[in-house]
């Protein structure tokens, strides 16, 4: 009996079947998928020889897209060509999940440690004993919470690592509680000290920690300790002020991760304006700022304290 997969299809029919596959894969098709719909190896060779399709690696055929591959097509190509069991990981998995505002200059792929790797330009392969949970819908990729932590561990700088985590939470690609839960089960990896601090900050699990640290930072800089959580009646009701030197009119607000969500920036702006209208100077410090640029922010606090002290004495 003749194998239907070896039967030659008319050009129009092979184009139609291939286009249906390419529509779901950013203009590409895997040779295996083509064979499964009856487009034989000979059919593929004919289309490539005629210049209507092009081979991009051992498994990938470009049907309705051109090179160089970009966007989703580049991600599919990296998974198909890197080796058996490959999935997107790190920033690339986050991009496939909808991350915006950040673009990597490479594709991150995870592959089982005992599988053979095919190196590709622009693709960074990570061998892993345990890849972790994988999303099967769309491009195979690790789940957002795992991808976010690995992206932060693999980032070139601390600032980039924190930026990625902030974007993932702010864009609601993962629930903060879920990210924090997975982090507590993670063992090893780069930047463990930094991530131990910033992930709870970003997820709001310990944003008050930054406020508590601030008092000691002031003492270390030779400043008198500020009053903490001062209650003031403002135009819109009572407000709790984080750190206030009432004698000179200097207020420092420590913003946890929750300050960037929903309508919190609106409430923060209204409160800050109310305080400013009472002739006080307001400085804002994100908790993450105390992690990444502590000296720069504290320099501003010291400078403001000195200027206001001089102004009151004049």
PDB file of C-alpha atoms in Angstrom:
ATOM      1  CA  UNK A   1       0.000   0.000   0.000  1.00  0.00           C
ATOM      2  CA  UNK A   2       1.354   3.431  -0.914  1.00  0.00           C
ATOM      3  CA  UNK A   3       2.282   5.664   1.999  1.00  0.00           C
ATOM      4  CA  UNK A   4       0.037   8.765   1.594  1.00  0.00           C
ATOM      5  CA  UNK A   5       2.826  10.932   2.982  1.00  0.00           C
ATOM      6  CA  UNK A   6       4.974  10.053  -0.054  1.00  0.00           C
ATOM      7  CA  UNK A   7       2.269  10.959  -2.539  1.00  0.00           C
ATOM      8  CA  UNK A   8       3.037  14.136  -4.484  1.00  0.00           C
ATOM      9  CA  UNK A   9       0.478  16.874  -4.062  1.00  0.00           C
ATOM     10  CA  UNK A  10      -0.477  19.461  -6.675  1.00  0.00           C
ATOM     11  CA  UNK A  11       1.317  22.741  -6.069  1.00  0.00           C
ATOM     12  CA  UNK A  12      -1.844  24.615  -5.062  1.00  0.00           C
ATOM     13  CA  UNK A  13      -2.824  21.941  -2.543  1.00  0.00           C
ATOM     14  CA  UNK A  14       0.587  21.722  -0.909  1.00  0.00           C
ATOM     15  CA  UNK A  15       0.641  25.535  -0.676  1.00  0.00           C
ATOM     16  CA  UNK A  16      -2.789  25.553   0.958  1.00  0.00           C
ATOM     17  CA  UNK A  17      -1.887  22.919   3.559  1.00  0.00           C
ATOM     18  CA  UNK A  18       1.449  24.539   4.357  1.00  0.00           C
ATOM     19  CA  UNK A  19      -0.159  27.963   4.709  1.00  0.00           C
ATOM     20  CA  UNK A  20      -2.527  26.638   7.377  1.00  0.00           C
ATOM     21  CA  UNK A  21       0.473  25.483   9.436  1.00  0.00           C
ATOM     22  CA  UNK A  22       2.426  28.672   8.806  1.00  0.00           C
ATOM     23  CA  UNK A  23      -0.523  30.773   9.962  1.00  0.00           C
ATOM     24  CA  UNK A  24      -0.108  29.370  13.472  1.00  0.00           C
ATOM     25  CA  UNK A  25       3.678  29.621  13.502  1.00  0.00           C
ATOM     26  CA  UNK A  26       4.480  33.146  12.306  1.00  0.00           C
ATOM     27  CA  UNK A  27       5.018  32.101   8.706  1.00  0.00           C
ATOM     28  CA  UNK A  28       7.062  28.969   9.459  1.00  0.00           C
ATOM     29  CA  UNK A  29       6.382  25.246   9.348  1.00  0.00           C
ATOM     30  CA  UNK A  30       8.143  22.296  10.945  1.00  0.00           C
ATOM     31  CA  UNK A  31       8.941  19.526   8.440  1.00  0.00           C
ATOM     32  CA  UNK A  32       7.247  17.026  10.756  1.00  0.00           C
ATOM     33  CA  UNK A  33       4.010  19.013  10.690  1.00  0.00           C
ATOM     34  CA  UNK A  34       4.140  19.228   6.908  1.00  0.00           C
ATOM     35  CA  UNK A  35       4.483  15.466   6.605  1.00  0.00           C
ATOM     36  CA  UNK A  36       1.564  14.947   8.976  1.00  0.00           C
ATOM     37  CA  UNK A  37      -0.751  16.861   6.610  1.00  0.00           C
ATOM     38  CA  UNK A  38       0.480  14.978   3.564  1.00  0.00           C
ATOM     39  CA  UNK A  39       3.158  17.350   2.269  1.00  0.00           C
ATOM     40  CA  UNK A  40       5.964  14.932   1.469  1.00  0.00           C
ATOM     41  CA  UNK A  41       9.698  15.453   1.600  1.00  0.00           C
ATOM     42  CA  UNK A  42       9.674  15.559  -2.181  1.00  0.00           C
ATOM     43  CA  UNK A  43       7.008  18.269  -2.133  1.00  0.00           C
ATOM     44  CA  UNK A  44       9.123  20.325   0.239  1.00  0.00           C
ATOM     45  CA  UNK A  45      12.228  19.888  -1.928  1.00  0.00           C
ATOM     46  CA  UNK A  46      10.285  21.037  -4.984  1.00  0.00           C
ATOM     47  CA  UNK A  47       8.995  24.181  -3.285  1.00  0.00           C
ATOM     48  CA  UNK A  48      12.451  25.045  -1.939  1.00  0.00           C
ATOM     49  CA  UNK A  49      14.090  24.425  -5.324  1.00  0.00           C
ATOM     50  CA  UNK A  50      11.526  26.694  -6.964  1.00  0.00           C
ATOM     51  CA  UNK A  51      12.288  29.441  -4.447  1.00  0.00           C
ATOM     52  CA  UNK A  52       8.743  29.598  -3.085  1.00  0.00           C
ATOM     53  CA  UNK A  53       9.789  28.217   0.302  1.00  0.00           C
ATOM     54  CA  UNK A  54      13.156  28.275   2.031  1.00  0.00           C
ATOM     55  CA  UNK A  55      14.876  25.913   4.427  1.00  0.00           C
ATOM     56  CA  UNK A  56      16.086  27.517   7.655  1.00  0.00           C
ATOM     57  CA  UNK A  57      17.854  24.761   9.528  1.00  0.00           C
ATOM     58  CA  UNK A  58      17.218  21.049   9.823  1.00  0.00           C
ATOM     59  CA  UNK A  59      13.529  21.274  10.714  1.00  0.00           C
ATOM     60  CA  UNK A  60      12.269  24.749   9.831  1.00  0.00           C
ATOM     61  CA  UNK A  61      10.779  25.779   6.517  1.00  0.00           C
ATOM     62  CA  UNK A  62       9.808  29.383   5.820  1.00  0.00           C
ATOM     63  CA  UNK A  63       6.452  29.374   4.034  1.00  0.00           C
ATOM     64  CA  UNK A  64       5.125  32.927   4.180  1.00  0.00           C
ATOM     65  CA  UNK A  65       7.932  34.824   5.883  1.00  0.00           C
ATOM     66  CA  UNK A  66      11.393  35.954   4.898  1.00  0.00           C
ATOM     67  CA  UNK A  67      14.786  36.165   6.539  1.00  0.00           C
ATOM     68  CA  UNK A  68      16.173  37.417   8.810  1.00  0.00           C
ATOM     69  CA  UNK A  69      13.596  36.046  11.209  1.00  0.00           C
ATOM     70  CA  UNK A  70      12.214  38.418  13.821  1.00  0.00           C
ATOM     71  CA  UNK A  71       9.640  38.398  16.597  1.00  0.00           C
ATOM     72  CA  UNK A  72       7.577  35.258  17.026  1.00  0.00           C
ATOM     73  CA  UNK A  73       9.164  33.574  14.000  1.00  0.00           C
ATOM     74  CA  UNK A  74      12.614  33.831  15.602  1.00  0.00           C
ATOM     75  CA  UNK A  75      11.247  32.222  18.778  1.00  0.00           C
ATOM     76  CA  UNK A  76       9.693  29.275  16.931  1.00  0.00           C
ATOM     77  CA  UNK A  77      12.912  28.770  14.971  1.00  0.00           C
ATOM     78  CA  UNK A  78      15.024  28.764  18.153  1.00  0.00           C
ATOM     79  CA  UNK A  79      12.842  26.108  19.801  1.00  0.00           C
ATOM     80  CA  UNK A  80      12.685  23.855  16.749  1.00  0.00           C
ATOM     81  CA  UNK A  81      16.376  24.048  15.889  1.00  0.00           C
ATOM     82  CA  UNK A  82      18.113  24.074  19.295  1.00  0.00           C
ATOM     83  CA  UNK A  83      17.492  20.418  20.088  1.00  0.00           C
ATOM     84  CA  UNK A  84      14.946  17.882  21.263  1.00  0.00           C
ATOM     85  CA  UNK A  85      12.902  19.066  24.234  1.00  0.00           C
ATOM     86  CA  UNK A  86      13.876  22.727  23.854  1.00  0.00           C
ATOM     87  CA  UNK A  87      11.511  25.377  25.252  1.00  0.00           C
ATOM     88  CA  UNK A  88      11.686  29.131  25.582  1.00  0.00           C
ATOM     89  CA  UNK A  89      12.877  30.335  28.956  1.00  0.00           C
ATOM     90  CA  UNK A  90      13.873  33.575  30.657  1.00  0.00           C
ATOM     91  CA  UNK A  91      13.052  36.801  28.830  1.00  0.00           C
ATOM     92  CA  UNK A  92      12.086  34.935  25.657  1.00  0.00           C
ATOM     93  CA  UNK A  93       9.388  32.981  27.477  1.00  0.00           C
ATOM     94  CA  UNK A  94       8.150  36.256  28.954  1.00  0.00           C
ATOM     95  CA  UNK A  95       8.016  37.849  25.496  1.00  0.00           C
ATOM     96  CA  UNK A  96       5.949  34.922  24.247  1.00  0.00           C
ATOM     97  CA  UNK A  97       3.636  35.432  27.238  1.00  0.00           C
ATOM     98  CA  UNK A  98       3.070  39.081  26.286  1.00  0.00           C
ATOM     99  CA  UNK A  99       5.830  41.056  28.024  1.00  0.00           C
ATOM    100  CA  UNK A 100       6.225  44.556  26.591  1.00  0.00           C
ATOM    101  CA  UNK A 101       8.643  47.378  27.270  1.00  0.00           C
ATOM    102  CA  UNK A 102      11.728  45.168  27.190  1.00  0.00           C
ATOM    103  CA  UNK A 103      13.560  43.581  24.268  1.00  0.00           C
ATOM    104  CA  UNK A 104      16.457  41.157  24.568  1.00  0.00           C
ATOM    105  CA  UNK A 105      19.220  40.890  21.964  1.00  0.00           C
ATOM    106  CA  UNK A 106      19.144  37.096  22.072  1.00  0.00           C
ATOM    107  CA  UNK A 107      16.725  34.192  22.530  1.00  0.00           C
ATOM    108  CA  UNK A 108      16.873  32.159  25.757  1.00  0.00           C
ATOM    109  CA  UNK A 109      16.146  28.449  25.368  1.00  0.00           C
ATOM    110  CA  UNK A 110      16.189  25.746  28.036  1.00  0.00           C
ATOM    111  CA  UNK A 111      16.922  22.152  27.107  1.00  0.00           C
ATOM    112  CA  UNK A 112      17.193  18.936  29.166  1.00  0.00           C
ATOM    113  CA  UNK A 113      20.751  18.504  30.388  1.00  0.00           C
ATOM    114  CA  UNK A 114      21.256  15.130  28.688  1.00  0.00           C
ATOM    115  CA  UNK A 115      20.001  16.217  25.245  1.00  0.00           C
ATOM    116  CA  UNK A 116      22.192  17.211  22.319  1.00  0.00           C
ATOM    117  CA  UNK A 117      22.372  20.945  21.633  1.00  0.00           C
ATOM    118  CA  UNK A 118      22.558  22.559  18.187  1.00  0.00           C
ATOM    119  CA  UNK A 119      24.090  26.001  18.517  1.00  0.00           C
ATOM    120  CA  UNK A 120      22.406  28.851  16.673  1.00  0.00           C
ATOM    121  CA  UNK A 121      23.467  32.481  16.224  1.00  0.00           C
ATOM    122  CA  UNK A 122      21.622  34.735  18.639  1.00  0.00           C
ATOM    123  CA  UNK A 123      20.334  31.845  20.760  1.00  0.00           C
ATOM    124  CA  UNK A 124      21.557  31.245  24.325  1.00  0.00           C
ATOM    125  CA  UNK A 125      20.937  27.658  25.424  1.00  0.00           C
ATOM    126  CA  UNK A 126      20.668  26.733  29.108  1.00  0.00           C
ATOM    127  CA  UNK A 127      21.062  23.050  29.983  1.00  0.00           C
ATOM    128  CA  UNK A 128      18.837  22.173  32.936  1.00  0.00           C
ATOM    129  CA  UNK A 129      18.227  19.007  34.911  1.00  0.00           C
ATOM    130  CA  UNK A 130      14.731  20.260  35.668  1.00  0.00           C
ATOM    131  CA  UNK A 131      13.150  22.666  33.217  1.00  0.00           C
ATOM    132  CA  UNK A 132      10.082  23.002  35.416  1.00  0.00           C
ATOM    133  CA  UNK A 133       6.457  23.454  34.379  1.00  0.00           C
ATOM    134  CA  UNK A 134       5.940  24.223  30.685  1.00  0.00           C
ATOM    135  CA  UNK A 135       3.088  25.900  28.824  1.00  0.00           C
ATOM    136  CA  UNK A 136       2.024  23.754  25.889  1.00  0.00           C
ATOM    137  CA  UNK A 137      -0.264  26.256  24.153  1.00  0.00           C
ATOM    138  CA  UNK A 138       1.553  28.345  21.555  1.00  0.00           C
ATOM    139  CA  UNK A 139       5.340  28.304  21.570  1.00  0.00           C
ATOM    140  CA  UNK A 140       6.564  25.784  24.177  1.00  0.00           C
ATOM    141  CA  UNK A 141       7.841  27.824  27.103  1.00  0.00           C
ATOM    142  CA  UNK A 142       8.353  27.775  30.844  1.00  0.00           C
ATOM    143  CA  UNK A 143       5.601  29.333  32.932  1.00  0.00           C
ATOM    144  CA  UNK A 144       5.837  33.052  33.667  1.00  0.00           C
ATOM    145  CA  UNK A 145       6.820  32.804  37.321  1.00  0.00           C
ATOM    146  CA  UNK A 146       9.750  30.482  36.599  1.00  0.00           C
ATOM    147  CA  UNK A 147      10.783  32.420  33.490  1.00  0.00           C
ATOM    148  CA  UNK A 148      10.760  35.712  35.415  1.00  0.00           C
ATOM    149  CA  UNK A 149      13.070  34.434  38.137  1.00  0.00           C
ATOM    150  CA  UNK A 150      15.482  32.922  35.612  1.00  0.00           C
ATOM    151  CA  UNK A 151      15.419  36.061  33.478  1.00  0.00           C
ATOM    152  CA  UNK A 152      16.447  38.060  36.546  1.00  0.00           C
ATOM    153  CA  UNK A 153      19.207  35.576  37.350  1.00  0.00           C
ATOM    154  CA  UNK A 154      20.532  35.656  33.769  1.00  0.00           C
ATOM    155  CA  UNK A 155      20.283  39.427  33.236  1.00  0.00           C
ATOM    156  CA  UNK A 156      23.498  41.315  32.529  1.00  0.00           C
ATOM    157  CA  UNK A 157      23.055  43.830  35.363  1.00  0.00           C
ATOM    158  CA  UNK A 158      21.190  44.163  38.645  1.00  0.00           C
ATOM    159  CA  UNK A 159      19.146  47.053  37.237  1.00  0.00           C
ATOM    160  CA  UNK A 160      18.018  44.934  34.290  1.00  0.00           C
ATOM    161  CA  UNK A 161      17.112  42.072  36.610  1.00  0.00           C
ATOM    162  CA  UNK A 162      14.911  44.321  38.745  1.00  0.00           C
ATOM    163  CA  UNK A 163      13.355  45.990  35.694  1.00  0.00           C
ATOM    164  CA  UNK A 164      12.246  42.636  34.282  1.00  0.00           C
ATOM    165  CA  UNK A 165      10.626  41.605  37.562  1.00  0.00           C
ATOM    166  CA  UNK A 166       8.850  44.951  37.875  1.00  0.00           C
ATOM    167  CA  UNK A 167       7.473  44.749  34.334  1.00  0.00           C
ATOM    168  CA  UNK A 168       6.188  41.209  34.830  1.00  0.00           C
ATOM    169  CA  UNK A 169       4.238  42.206  37.951  1.00  0.00           C
ATOM    170  CA  UNK A 170       3.086  45.602  36.695  1.00  0.00           C
ATOM    171  CA  UNK A 171       1.800  44.088  33.431  1.00  0.00           C
ATOM    172  CA  UNK A 172      -0.040  41.413  35.419  1.00  0.00           C
ATOM    173  CA  UNK A 173       1.602  38.520  33.649  1.00  0.00           C
ATOM    174  CA  UNK A 174       1.779  36.782  37.017  1.00  0.00           C
ATOM    175  CA  UNK A 175       0.091  37.315  40.361  1.00  0.00           C
ATOM    176  CA  UNK A 176       2.567  38.802  42.878  1.00  0.00           C
ATOM    177  CA  UNK A 177       1.665  36.126  45.432  1.00  0.00           C
ATOM    178  CA  UNK A 178       2.446  33.398  42.896  1.00  0.00           C
ATOM    179  CA  UNK A 179       5.844  34.879  42.011  1.00  0.00           C
ATOM    180  CA  UNK A 180       6.714  35.206  45.695  1.00  0.00           C
ATOM    181  CA  UNK A 181       5.581  31.624  46.351  1.00  0.00           C
ATOM    182  CA  UNK A 182       7.775  30.196  43.593  1.00  0.00           C
ATOM    183  CA  UNK A 183      10.749  32.294  44.690  1.00  0.00           C
ATOM    184  CA  UNK A 184      10.589  30.818  48.194  1.00  0.00           C
ATOM    185  CA  UNK A 185      11.014  27.329  46.671  1.00  0.00           C
ATOM    186  CA  UNK A 186      13.943  28.308  44.430  1.00  0.00           C
ATOM    187  CA  UNK A 187      17.366  27.043  45.353  1.00  0.00           C
ATOM    188  CA  UNK A 188      20.664  28.423  44.093  1.00  0.00           C
ATOM    189  CA  UNK A 189      21.119  30.661  41.092  1.00  0.00           C
ATOM    190  CA  UNK A 190      22.798  34.006  40.540  1.00  0.00           C
ATOM    191  CA  UNK A 191      21.902  37.231  42.407  1.00  0.00           C
ATOM    192  CA  UNK A 192      20.340  35.323  45.263  1.00  0.00           C
ATOM    193  CA  UNK A 193      21.073  38.087  47.778  1.00  0.00           C
ATOM    194  CA  UNK A 194      19.566  40.816  45.607  1.00  0.00           C
ATOM    195  CA  UNK A 195      16.510  38.800  44.618  1.00  0.00           C
ATOM    196  CA  UNK A 196      15.887  37.834  48.243  1.00  0.00           C
ATOM    197  CA  UNK A 197      15.396  41.542  48.893  1.00  0.00           C
ATOM    198  CA  UNK A 198      13.674  42.840  45.765  1.00  0.00           C
ATOM    199  CA  UNK A 199      11.168  40.089  45.012  1.00  0.00           C
ATOM    200  CA  UNK A 200       9.314  40.610  48.327  1.00  0.00           C
ATOM    201  CA  UNK A 201       9.527  44.372  47.717  1.00  0.00           C
ATOM    202  CA  UNK A 202       8.047  44.079  44.224  1.00  0.00           C
ATOM    203  CA  UNK A 203       5.383  41.634  45.351  1.00  0.00           C
ATOM    204  CA  UNK A 204       4.417  43.802  48.322  1.00  0.00           C
ATOM    205  CA  UNK A 205       5.134  40.978  50.701  1.00  0.00           C
ATOM    206  CA  UNK A 206       7.578  43.179  52.645  1.00  0.00           C
ATOM    207  CA  UNK A 207       7.423  46.720  51.301  1.00  0.00           C
ATOM    208  CA  UNK A 208       7.437  48.037  54.867  1.00  0.00           C
ATOM    209  CA  UNK A 209      10.939  46.590  55.259  1.00  0.00           C
ATOM    210  CA  UNK A 210      12.242  49.473  53.152  1.00  0.00           C
ATOM    211  CA  UNK A 211      10.542  51.957  55.428  1.00  0.00           C
ATOM    212  CA  UNK A 212      12.052  50.333  58.516  1.00  0.00           C
ATOM    213  CA  UNK A 213      15.518  50.356  56.950  1.00  0.00           C
ATOM    214  CA  UNK A 214      15.230  54.053  56.145  1.00  0.00           C
ATOM    215  CA  UNK A 215      15.481  55.186  59.767  1.00  0.00           C
ATOM    216  CA  UNK A 216      18.785  53.401  60.212  1.00  0.00           C
ATOM    217  CA  UNK A 217      20.082  54.810  56.927  1.00  0.00           C
ATOM    218  CA  UNK A 218      19.419  58.309  58.272  1.00  0.00           C
ATOM    219  CA  UNK A 219      21.301  57.597  61.485  1.00  0.00           C
ATOM    220  CA  UNK A 220      24.217  56.179  59.473  1.00  0.00           C
ATOM    221  CA  UNK A 221      24.370  59.467  57.540  1.00  0.00           C
ATOM    222  CA  UNK A 222      24.441  61.555  60.726  1.00  0.00           C
ATOM    223  CA  UNK A 223      20.873  62.816  60.404  1.00  0.00           C
ATOM    224  CA  UNK A 224      18.512  63.072  63.359  1.00  0.00           C
ATOM    225  CA  UNK A 225      15.908  60.301  63.203  1.00  0.00           C
ATOM    226  CA  UNK A 226      12.669  61.417  61.544  1.00  0.00           C
ATOM    227  CA  UNK A 227       9.227  60.938  63.018  1.00  0.00           C
ATOM    228  CA  UNK A 228       7.681  57.783  61.560  1.00  0.00           C
ATOM    229  CA  UNK A 229       4.139  57.237  60.266  1.00  0.00           C
ATOM    230  CA  UNK A 230       3.025  60.720  61.268  1.00  0.00           C
ATOM    231  CA  UNK A 231      -0.742  61.194  60.992  1.00  0.00           C
ATOM    232  CA  UNK A 232      -1.896  64.423  59.355  1.00  0.00           C
ATOM    233  CA  UNK A 233      -5.367  65.623  58.434  1.00  0.00           C
ATOM    234  CA  UNK A 234      -5.280  66.657  54.784  1.00  0.00           C
ATOM    235  CA  UNK A 235      -7.869  68.041  52.392  1.00  0.00           C
ATOM    236  CA  UNK A 236      -8.948  64.487  51.508  1.00  0.00           C
ATOM    237  CA  UNK A 237      -8.851  63.066  55.036  1.00  0.00           C
ATOM    238  CA  UNK A 238      -6.181  61.546  57.237  1.00  0.00           C
ATOM    239  CA  UNK A 239      -2.809  60.590  55.745  1.00  0.00           C
ATOM    240  CA  UNK A 240       0.081  58.612  57.169  1.00  0.00           C
ATOM    241  CA  UNK A 241       3.435  60.201  56.351  1.00  0.00           C
ATOM    242  CA  UNK A 242       6.374  57.802  56.244  1.00  0.00           C
ATOM    243  CA  UNK A 243       9.293  59.893  57.541  1.00  0.00           C
ATOM    244  CA  UNK A 244       8.910  63.522  58.584  1.00  0.00           C
ATOM    245  CA  UNK A 245      11.311  66.114  60.020  1.00  0.00           C
ATOM    246  CA  UNK A 246       8.598  68.465  61.225  1.00  0.00           C
ATOM    247  CA  UNK A 247      10.993  71.137  62.541  1.00  0.00           C
ATOM    248  CA  UNK A 248      12.315  71.868  59.032  1.00  0.00           C
ATOM    249  CA  UNK A 249       9.373  70.710  56.904  1.00  0.00           C
ATOM    250  CA  UNK A 250      11.039  67.734  55.148  1.00  0.00           C
ATOM    251  CA  UNK A 251       8.976  64.669  54.283  1.00  0.00           C
ATOM    252  CA  UNK A 252      10.334  61.485  52.741  1.00  0.00           C
ATOM    253  CA  UNK A 253       7.849  58.993  51.326  1.00  0.00           C
ATOM    254  CA  UNK A 254       9.021  55.402  50.862  1.00  0.00           C
ATOM    255  CA  UNK A 255       7.092  53.814  47.997  1.00  0.00           C
ATOM    256  CA  UNK A 256       6.578  50.056  48.085  1.00  0.00           C
ATOM    257  CA  UNK A 257       5.580  48.029  45.044  1.00  0.00           C
ATOM    258  CA  UNK A 258       1.901  48.778  45.595  1.00  0.00           C
ATOM    259  CA  UNK A 259       2.470  52.468  44.795  1.00  0.00           C
ATOM    260  CA  UNK A 260       2.830  51.676  41.080  1.00  0.00           C
ATOM    261  CA  UNK A 261      -0.445  49.784  40.734  1.00  0.00           C
ATOM    262  CA  UNK A 262      -3.953  50.719  39.749  1.00  0.00           C
ATOM    263  CA  UNK A 263      -4.937  54.179  41.084  1.00  0.00           C
ATOM    264  CA  UNK A 264      -2.193  54.360  43.707  1.00  0.00           C
ATOM    265  CA  UNK A 265      -0.178  56.959  41.707  1.00  0.00           C
ATOM    266  CA  UNK A 266      -3.255  59.220  41.665  1.00  0.00           C
ATOM    267  CA  UNK A 267      -3.701  58.984  45.434  1.00  0.00           C
ATOM    268  CA  UNK A 268       0.031  59.492  45.984  1.00  0.00           C
ATOM    269  CA  UNK A 269       0.059  62.615  43.813  1.00  0.00           C
ATOM    270  CA  UNK A 270      -2.931  64.130  45.621  1.00  0.00           C
ATOM    271  CA  UNK A 271      -1.344  63.470  49.011  1.00  0.00           C
ATOM    272  CA  UNK A 272       2.022  64.858  47.916  1.00  0.00           C
ATOM    273  CA  UNK A 273       0.405  68.012  46.535  1.00  0.00           C
ATOM    274  CA  UNK A 274      -1.503  68.515  49.795  1.00  0.00           C
ATOM    275  CA  UNK A 275       1.716  68.227  51.791  1.00  0.00           C
ATOM    276  CA  UNK A 276       3.601  70.548  49.418  1.00  0.00           C
ATOM    277  CA  UNK A 277       0.895  73.191  49.814  1.00  0.00           C
ATOM    278  CA  UNK A 278       1.679  73.267  53.539  1.00  0.00           C
ATOM    279  CA  UNK A 279       5.160  74.553  52.601  1.00  0.00           C
ATOM    280  CA  UNK A 280       6.889  71.210  53.135  1.00  0.00           C
ATOM    281  CA  UNK A 281       9.442  69.627  50.801  1.00  0.00           C
ATOM    282  CA  UNK A 282       8.559  66.089  49.707  1.00  0.00           C
ATOM    283  CA  UNK A 283      11.107  63.533  48.498  1.00  0.00           C
ATOM    284  CA  UNK A 284       9.959  60.162  47.165  1.00  0.00           C
ATOM    285  CA  UNK A 285      12.115  57.037  47.316  1.00  0.00           C
ATOM    286  CA  UNK A 286      10.973  53.726  45.820  1.00  0.00           C
ATOM    287  CA  UNK A 287      11.883  50.774  47.993  1.00  0.00           C
ATOM    288  CA  UNK A 288      13.756  49.407  44.992  1.00  0.00           C
ATOM    289  CA  UNK A 289      15.744  52.634  44.958  1.00  0.00           C
ATOM    290  CA  UNK A 290      17.096  51.753  48.389  1.00  0.00           C
ATOM    291  CA  UNK A 291      18.250  48.450  46.907  1.00  0.00           C
ATOM    292  CA  UNK A 292      19.823  49.730  43.685  1.00  0.00           C
ATOM    293  CA  UNK A 293      20.766  53.395  44.228  1.00  0.00           C
ATOM    294  CA  UNK A 294      20.824  53.770  47.993  1.00  0.00           C
ATOM    295  CA  UNK A 295      23.759  56.203  48.147  1.00  0.00           C
ATOM    296  CA  UNK A 296      22.307  58.477  45.457  1.00  0.00           C
ATOM    297  CA  UNK A 297      18.924  58.724  47.181  1.00  0.00           C
ATOM    298  CA  UNK A 298      20.421  59.239  50.621  1.00  0.00           C
ATOM    299  CA  UNK A 299      22.683  61.966  49.197  1.00  0.00           C
ATOM    300  CA  UNK A 300      19.494  63.773  48.163  1.00  0.00           C
ATOM    301  CA  UNK A 301      17.987  63.367  51.623  1.00  0.00           C
ATOM    302  CA  UNK A 302      21.126  64.738  53.306  1.00  0.00           C
ATOM    303  CA  UNK A 303      21.265  67.658  50.875  1.00  0.00           C
ATOM    304  CA  UNK A 304      17.585  68.502  51.428  1.00  0.00           C
ATOM    305  CA  UNK A 305      18.007  68.307  55.208  1.00  0.00           C
ATOM    306  CA  UNK A 306      21.023  70.645  55.097  1.00  0.00           C
ATOM    307  CA  UNK A 307      19.311  73.177  52.807  1.00  0.00           C
ATOM    308  CA  UNK A 308      16.101  73.279  54.841  1.00  0.00           C
ATOM    309  CA  UNK A 309      18.030  73.527  58.107  1.00  0.00           C
ATOM    310  CA  UNK A 310      19.957  76.506  56.730  1.00  0.00           C
ATOM    311  CA  UNK A 311      16.743  78.073  55.435  1.00  0.00           C
ATOM    312  CA  UNK A 312      15.037  77.792  58.824  1.00  0.00           C
ATOM    313  CA  UNK A 313      18.085  79.270  60.570  1.00  0.00           C
ATOM    314  CA  UNK A 314      18.299  82.283  58.232  1.00  0.00           C
TER     315      UNK A 314
END
